[in-house]
mmCIF file of C-alpha atoms and ligand atoms in Angstrom:
data_model
loop_
_atom_site.group_PDB
_atom_site.id
_atom_site.type_symbol
_atom_site.label_atom_id
_atom_site.label_comp_id
_atom_site.label_asym_id
_atom_site.label_seq_id
_atom_site.Cartn_x
_atom_site.Cartn_y
_atom_site.Cartn_z
ATOM 1 C CA MET A 211 194.051 -17.651 -80.488
ATOM 2 C CA GLU A 212 196.565 -16.519 -83.137
ATOM 3 C CA LYS A 213 194.143 -18.129 -85.674
ATOM 4 C CA ILE A 214 191.495 -15.549 -84.806
ATOM 5 C CA LEU A 215 193.709 -12.494 -85.930
ATOM 6 C CA TYR A 216 193.871 -11.219 -89.584
ATOM 7 C CA PRO A 217 196.847 -8.647 -89.607
ATOM 8 C CA SER A 218 195.835 -6.055 -92.377
ATOM 9 C CA ILE A 219 199.248 -5.471 -94.067
ATOM 10 C CA LEU A 220 197.650 -1.865 -94.911
ATOM 11 C CA SER A 221 199.808 -0.711 -91.828
ATOM 12 C CA ALA A 222 202.727 -2.753 -92.341
ATOM 13 C CA ASN A 223 206.125 -1.377 -93.459
ATOM 14 C CA PHE A 224 205.738 -1.095 -97.312
ATOM 15 C CA CYS A 225 209.429 -1.105 -97.625
ATOM 16 C CA ASN A 226 210.136 -4.494 -96.288
ATOM 17 C CA LEU A 227 206.856 -6.515 -96.069
ATOM 18 C CA GLU A 228 208.921 -9.648 -96.188
ATOM 19 C CA LYS A 229 210.328 -8.962 -92.818
ATOM 20 C CA ASP A 230 206.838 -8.004 -91.325
ATOM 21 C CA LEU A 231 205.260 -11.299 -93.056
ATOM 22 C CA LYS A 232 207.782 -13.267 -91.512
ATOM 23 C CA GLU A 233 207.526 -11.812 -88.034
ATOM 24 C CA LEU A 234 203.688 -12.416 -88.222
ATOM 25 C CA LYS A 235 204.306 -16.303 -89.199
ATOM 26 C CA ASP A 236 206.748 -16.500 -86.163
ATOM 27 C CA ASN A 237 204.006 -15.256 -84.011
ATOM 28 C CA LYS A 238 201.769 -18.035 -85.127
ATOM 29 C CA ILE A 239 199.651 -15.897 -87.512
ATOM 30 C CA LYS A 240 197.934 -18.256 -90.315
ATOM 31 C CA LYS A 241 195.938 -15.702 -92.266
ATOM 32 C CA ILE A 242 196.727 -12.114 -93.510
ATOM 33 C CA HIS A 243 194.284 -9.513 -94.585
ATOM 34 C CA ILE A 244 195.100 -7.596 -97.961
ATOM 35 C CA ASP A 245 193.267 -4.428 -98.711
ATOM 36 C CA VAL A 246 192.988 -3.632 -102.170
ATOM 37 C CA MET A 247 191.945 -0.040 -102.888
ATOM 38 C CA ASP A 248 191.083 1.497 -106.128
ATOM 39 C CA GLY A 249 190.879 5.273 -105.560
ATOM 40 C CA ASN A 250 187.570 5.294 -106.616
ATOM 41 C CA PHE A 251 185.250 3.105 -104.438
ATOM 42 C CA VAL A 252 187.400 4.464 -101.552
ATOM 43 C CA PRO A 253 189.631 7.512 -101.616
ATOM 44 C CA ASN A 254 192.829 5.627 -101.358
ATOM 45 C CA ILE A 255 194.896 3.492 -103.508
ATOM 46 C CA THR A 256 196.973 0.313 -102.459
ATOM 47 C CA PHE A 257 197.800 -2.764 -103.968
ATOM 48 C CA GLY A 258 197.229 -4.407 -107.371
ATOM 49 C CA ALA A 259 197.526 -8.099 -108.477
ATOM 50 C CA GLY A 260 201.057 -7.641 -109.559
ATOM 51 C CA GLN A 261 202.169 -6.854 -105.829
ATOM 52 C CA ILE A 262 200.287 -9.762 -104.606
ATOM 53 C CA SER A 263 201.849 -12.075 -106.890
ATOM 54 C CA CYS A 264 205.118 -10.999 -105.513
ATOM 55 C CA LEU A 265 203.930 -11.518 -101.867
ATOM 56 C CA ARG A 266 202.978 -15.081 -102.849
ATOM 57 C CA LYS A 267 206.217 -15.831 -103.950
ATOM 58 C CA ILE A 268 207.891 -15.316 -100.456
ATOM 59 C CA SER A 269 204.960 -16.076 -98.292
ATOM 60 C CA ASP A 270 202.613 -19.504 -97.824
ATOM 61 C CA LEU A 271 200.261 -17.562 -95.475
ATOM 62 C CA TYR A 272 196.623 -17.501 -96.489
ATOM 63 C CA PHE A 273 195.772 -14.479 -98.206
ATOM 64 C CA ASP A 274 192.457 -12.813 -97.302
ATOM 65 C CA CYS A 275 192.034 -10.296 -100.008
ATOM 66 C CA HIS A 276 189.578 -7.328 -99.429
ATOM 67 C CA LEU A 277 188.673 -5.773 -102.631
ATOM 68 C CA MET A 278 187.308 -2.198 -102.165
ATOM 69 C CA VAL A 279 187.127 -1.756 -105.816
ATOM 70 C CA ASP A 280 184.322 -0.652 -108.156
ATOM 71 C CA GLU A 281 182.891 -3.629 -110.285
ATOM 72 C CA PRO A 282 185.367 -5.991 -108.796
ATOM 73 C CA ILE A 283 184.251 -8.675 -111.479
ATOM 74 C CA ARG A 284 186.631 -6.920 -113.928
ATOM 75 C CA PHE A 285 189.516 -8.145 -111.966
ATOM 76 C CA ILE A 286 188.512 -11.377 -110.534
ATOM 77 C CA ASP A 287 190.563 -13.433 -112.802
ATOM 78 C CA ASP A 288 193.866 -11.369 -112.155
ATOM 79 C CA PHE A 289 193.544 -11.464 -108.392
ATOM 80 C CA VAL A 290 192.888 -15.385 -108.382
ATOM 81 C CA LYS A 291 196.014 -15.889 -110.559
ATOM 82 C CA SER A 292 198.055 -13.586 -108.195
ATOM 83 C CA GLY A 293 197.373 -16.453 -105.636
ATOM 84 C CA VAL A 294 194.878 -15.446 -103.080
ATOM 85 C CA ASP A 295 192.893 -17.687 -100.858
ATOM 86 C CA SER A 296 189.922 -15.588 -100.514
ATOM 87 C CA LEU A 297 188.073 -12.673 -102.293
ATOM 88 C CA THR A 298 185.810 -10.318 -100.485
ATOM 89 C CA VAL A 299 183.718 -7.805 -102.431
ATOM 90 C CA HIS A 300 181.695 -4.910 -101.358
ATOM 91 C CA VAL A 301 178.013 -5.358 -101.885
ATOM 92 C CA GLU A 302 177.837 -1.713 -102.531
ATOM 93 C CA ALA A 303 180.760 -1.955 -105.340
ATOM 94 C CA CYS A 304 178.887 -4.468 -107.580
ATOM 95 C CA LYS A 305 175.960 -3.826 -109.958
ATOM 96 C CA HIS A 306 175.301 -7.610 -109.981
ATOM 97 C CA ILE A 307 176.443 -8.751 -106.620
ATOM 98 C CA HIS A 308 174.953 -12.309 -107.416
ATOM 99 C CA ARG A 309 176.829 -12.709 -110.522
ATOM 100 C CA THR A 310 180.134 -11.614 -109.133
ATOM 101 C CA LEU A 311 179.832 -13.959 -106.207
ATOM 102 C CA GLU A 312 178.986 -16.897 -108.222
ATOM 103 C CA TYR A 313 181.859 -15.861 -110.648
ATOM 104 C CA ILE A 314 184.359 -16.040 -107.524
ATOM 105 C CA LYS A 315 182.846 -19.316 -106.466
ATOM 106 C CA THR A 316 183.935 -20.955 -109.871
ATOM 107 C CA LYS A 317 187.505 -19.997 -108.785
ATOM 108 C CA ASN A 318 187.321 -22.689 -105.891
ATOM 109 C CA ILE A 319 188.700 -19.967 -103.302
ATOM 110 C CA ASP A 320 186.851 -18.683 -100.377
ATOM 111 C CA CYS A 321 184.178 -15.967 -101.208
ATOM 112 C CA GLY A 322 183.096 -13.178 -99.030
ATOM 113 C CA VAL A 323 180.639 -10.213 -99.199
ATOM 114 C CA ALA A 324 181.565 -7.035 -97.359
ATOM 115 C CA LEU A 325 179.117 -4.335 -96.129
ATOM 116 C CA ASN A 326 180.016 -0.845 -95.293
ATOM 117 C CA PRO A 327 178.807 0.676 -91.834
ATOM 118 C CA GLY A 328 175.796 2.501 -93.599
ATOM 119 C CA THR A 329 174.600 -0.454 -95.402
ATOM 120 C CA SER A 330 171.739 -2.661 -94.087
ATOM 121 C CA ILE A 331 171.956 -6.404 -93.656
ATOM 122 C CA LYS A 332 168.921 -6.502 -95.807
ATOM 123 C CA ASP A 333 170.995 -5.793 -98.688
ATOM 124 C CA ILE A 334 172.676 -9.223 -98.541
ATOM 125 C CA GLU A 335 170.095 -11.215 -97.317
ATOM 126 C CA ASN A 336 169.402 -12.887 -100.791
ATOM 127 C CA ILE A 337 172.843 -13.710 -101.558
ATOM 128 C CA LEU A 338 173.854 -14.987 -97.860
ATOM 129 C CA ASP A 339 173.769 -18.751 -99.277
ATOM 130 C CA LEU A 340 176.211 -17.962 -101.810
ATOM 131 C CA VAL A 341 179.263 -16.745 -99.229
ATOM 132 C CA ASP A 342 181.638 -18.338 -96.984
ATOM 133 C CA LYS A 343 182.116 -15.089 -95.144
ATOM 134 C CA ILE A 344 180.451 -11.794 -94.469
ATOM 135 C CA LEU A 345 182.659 -8.948 -93.478
ATOM 136 C CA ILE A 346 181.086 -6.366 -91.447
ATOM 137 C CA MET A 347 183.161 -2.914 -91.714
ATOM 138 C CA THR A 348 183.442 -1.468 -88.395
ATOM 139 C CA VAL A 349 184.955 1.858 -89.822
ATOM 140 C CA ASN A 350 184.375 3.404 -93.216
ATOM 141 C CA PRO A 351 186.612 1.648 -95.658
ATOM 142 C CA GLY A 352 189.527 3.657 -97.355
ATOM 143 C CA PHE A 353 191.966 4.072 -94.204
ATOM 144 C CA GLY A 354 193.687 2.421 -91.269
ATOM 145 C CA GLY A 355 193.889 3.867 -87.888
ATOM 146 C CA GLN A 356 190.000 5.088 -87.667
ATOM 147 C CA LYS A 357 187.627 4.801 -84.824
ATOM 148 C CA PHE A 358 185.743 1.740 -84.066
ATOM 149 C CA ILE A 359 181.815 2.410 -84.689
ATOM 150 C CA TYR A 360 180.201 0.973 -81.713
ATOM 151 C CA SER A 361 176.529 0.792 -83.336
ATOM 152 C CA MET A 362 178.066 -2.053 -85.648
ATOM 153 C CA VAL A 363 178.006 -4.281 -82.749
ATOM 154 C CA ASP A 364 174.087 -4.267 -82.889
ATOM 155 C CA LYS A 365 174.368 -4.956 -86.585
ATOM 156 C CA ILE A 366 176.505 -8.105 -86.108
ATOM 157 C CA LYS A 367 173.975 -9.240 -83.576
ATOM 158 C CA ASP A 368 171.234 -8.766 -86.297
ATOM 159 C CA LEU A 369 173.356 -10.621 -88.766
ATOM 160 C CA GLN A 370 173.987 -13.604 -86.587
ATOM 161 C CA GLU A 371 170.441 -14.017 -85.917
ATOM 162 C CA LEU A 372 169.436 -13.692 -89.612
ATOM 163 C CA ILE A 373 172.063 -16.460 -90.283
ATOM 164 C CA TYR A 374 170.446 -18.485 -87.530
ATOM 165 C CA LYS A 375 166.897 -18.210 -88.756
ATOM 166 C CA LYS A 376 167.773 -18.986 -92.299
ATOM 167 C CA GLY A 377 169.360 -22.253 -91.093
ATOM 168 C CA LEU A 378 172.754 -21.403 -92.759
ATOM 169 C CA LYS A 379 175.728 -23.362 -91.699
ATOM 170 C CA ASN A 380 179.379 -22.514 -91.873
ATOM 171 C CA LYS A 381 179.174 -18.799 -92.257
ATOM 172 C CA GLN A 382 181.976 -16.683 -90.883
ATOM 173 C CA ILE A 383 181.399 -13.085 -89.824
ATOM 174 C CA GLN A 384 184.519 -11.179 -89.936
ATOM 175 C CA VAL A 385 185.059 -7.756 -88.570
ATOM 176 C CA ASP A 386 187.336 -5.013 -89.962
ATOM 177 C CA GLY A 387 188.283 -1.733 -88.622
ATOM 178 C CA GLY A 388 189.288 0.034 -85.546
ATOM 179 C CA ILE A 389 190.099 -2.895 -83.487
ATOM 180 C CA ASN A 390 192.688 -2.447 -80.594
ATOM 181 C CA LEU A 391 193.059 -3.485 -76.979
ATOM 182 C CA ASP A 392 189.955 -1.185 -75.940
ATOM 183 C CA THR A 393 187.436 -2.457 -78.697
ATOM 184 C CA ILE A 394 188.381 -6.122 -79.495
ATOM 185 C CA ASN A 395 186.166 -7.532 -76.847
ATOM 186 C CA GLU A 396 183.217 -5.810 -78.070
ATOM 187 C CA VAL A 397 183.479 -8.335 -81.085
ATOM 188 C CA TYR A 398 185.009 -11.402 -79.254
ATOM 189 C CA ASP A 399 182.579 -11.284 -76.543
ATOM 190 C CA ILE A 400 179.640 -11.803 -79.038
ATOM 191 C CA GLY A 401 181.329 -14.704 -80.739
ATOM 192 C CA ILE A 402 183.441 -13.166 -83.381
ATOM 193 C CA ARG A 403 186.347 -15.356 -84.410
ATOM 194 C CA ASP A 404 187.665 -13.638 -87.453
ATOM 195 C CA ILE A 405 188.943 -10.079 -86.506
ATOM 196 C CA VAL A 406 190.992 -7.962 -88.684
ATOM 197 C CA VAL A 407 193.675 -5.823 -87.034
ATOM 198 C CA GLY A 408 195.730 -2.999 -88.914
ATOM 199 C CA SER A 409 197.328 -0.361 -87.123
ATOM 200 C CA TYR A 410 197.301 -1.752 -83.796
ATOM 201 C CA ILE A 411 199.388 -4.799 -84.755
ATOM 202 C CA PHE A 412 202.177 -2.470 -86.489
ATOM 203 C CA LEU A 413 202.092 0.352 -83.896
ATOM 204 C CA ASN A 414 205.672 1.107 -83.037
ATOM 205 C CA LYS A 415 206.972 -1.825 -85.097
ATOM 206 C CA ASP A 416 206.375 -3.929 -82.144
ATOM 207 C CA ILE A 417 204.448 -6.492 -83.881
ATOM 208 C CA SER A 418 205.076 -9.648 -81.569
ATOM 209 C CA ASN A 419 204.117 -7.737 -78.435
ATOM 210 C CA ASN A 420 201.048 -6.200 -80.005
ATOM 211 C CA ILE A 421 199.909 -9.405 -81.171
ATOM 212 C CA SER A 422 200.462 -10.796 -77.549
ATOM 213 C CA ARG A 423 198.603 -7.759 -75.920
ATOM 214 C CA LEU A 424 195.445 -8.609 -78.198
ATOM 215 C CA ILE A 425 195.578 -12.358 -77.416
ATOM 216 C CA ASP A 426 195.897 -11.735 -73.628
ATOM 217 C CA LYS A 427 193.068 -9.600 -73.685
ATOM 218 C CA ILE A 428 190.655 -12.294 -75.383
ATOM 219 C CA ARG A 429 192.338 -15.273 -73.593
HETATM 220 C C1 DX5 B 774 190.135 -0.237 -93.829
HETATM 221 C C2 DX5 B 774 190.529 -1.545 -94.133
HETATM 222 C C3 DX5 B 774 191.097 -2.219 -92.992
HETATM 223 C C4 DX5 B 774 192.223 -1.647 -92.222
HETATM 224 C C5 DX5 B 774 191.964 -1.631 -90.800
HETATM 225 O O1 DX5 B 774 189.460 0.189 -94.920
HETATM 226 O O2 DX5 B 774 189.644 -2.471 -94.681
HETATM 227 O O3 DX5 B 774 191.238 -3.722 -93.264
HETATM 228 O O4 DX5 B 774 193.467 -2.020 -92.397
HETATM 229 O O5 DX5 B 774 192.826 -1.133 -90.156
HETATM 230 P P1 DX5 B 774 192.500 -0.666 -88.573
HETATM 231 O O6 DX5 B 774 192.790 -1.767 -87.891
HETATM 232 O O7 DX5 B 774 193.854 0.413 -88.314
HETATM 233 O O8 DX5 B 774 191.372 0.215 -88.362
HETATM 234 ZN ZN1 ZN B 775 190.042 -4.578 -94.931
#
């Protein structure tokens, strides 16, 4: 079950990420979610490739990197060099989404496309075959600790249907934003097995117990 959760280190202790990463690993977490924000695509600034390179030196966890960056194609090489295992770009941030995804795929890492709450799944219909994962934002990107947008549950179901109709295999649907004890079943119960959780996991610095509580809720 721990394999399902992707803790977002956006809400971790930036003064001691090493300690938090160790605690995540001790709790059988395999993959972490790293939110890169450029202050332009979203109104917040977080990590760059340099910081991720440092984390790579101290952690062998899978790095799932969510780029909330305008024209991310400019930085793909840098992030690949930093040691990420997966890069997800926003369809709204790319002038040429097909080109951007094809470029990521040349790097032999996992490749994802993200959609803001206001973006229709129609916008990714023509590139679905290119990606390993589709990240459905269940909050507007930019900050941790926001409220889950319930209308996204129907959008996720529509996407599941679209993937099925197209006969596509091995497409992960990842959900990001507002997941906590009250909302995790909204997505788990419809079959979502890639769930990003930020603020809830790091709440009160009680990482181990918060992970257990989430796992108990979906067991
Ligand atoms: C928001 C980020 C999320 C964020 C989720 O833009 O993409 O990954 O960390 O945080 P919570 O779980 O607090 O909504
Ligand atoms: Zn994210």
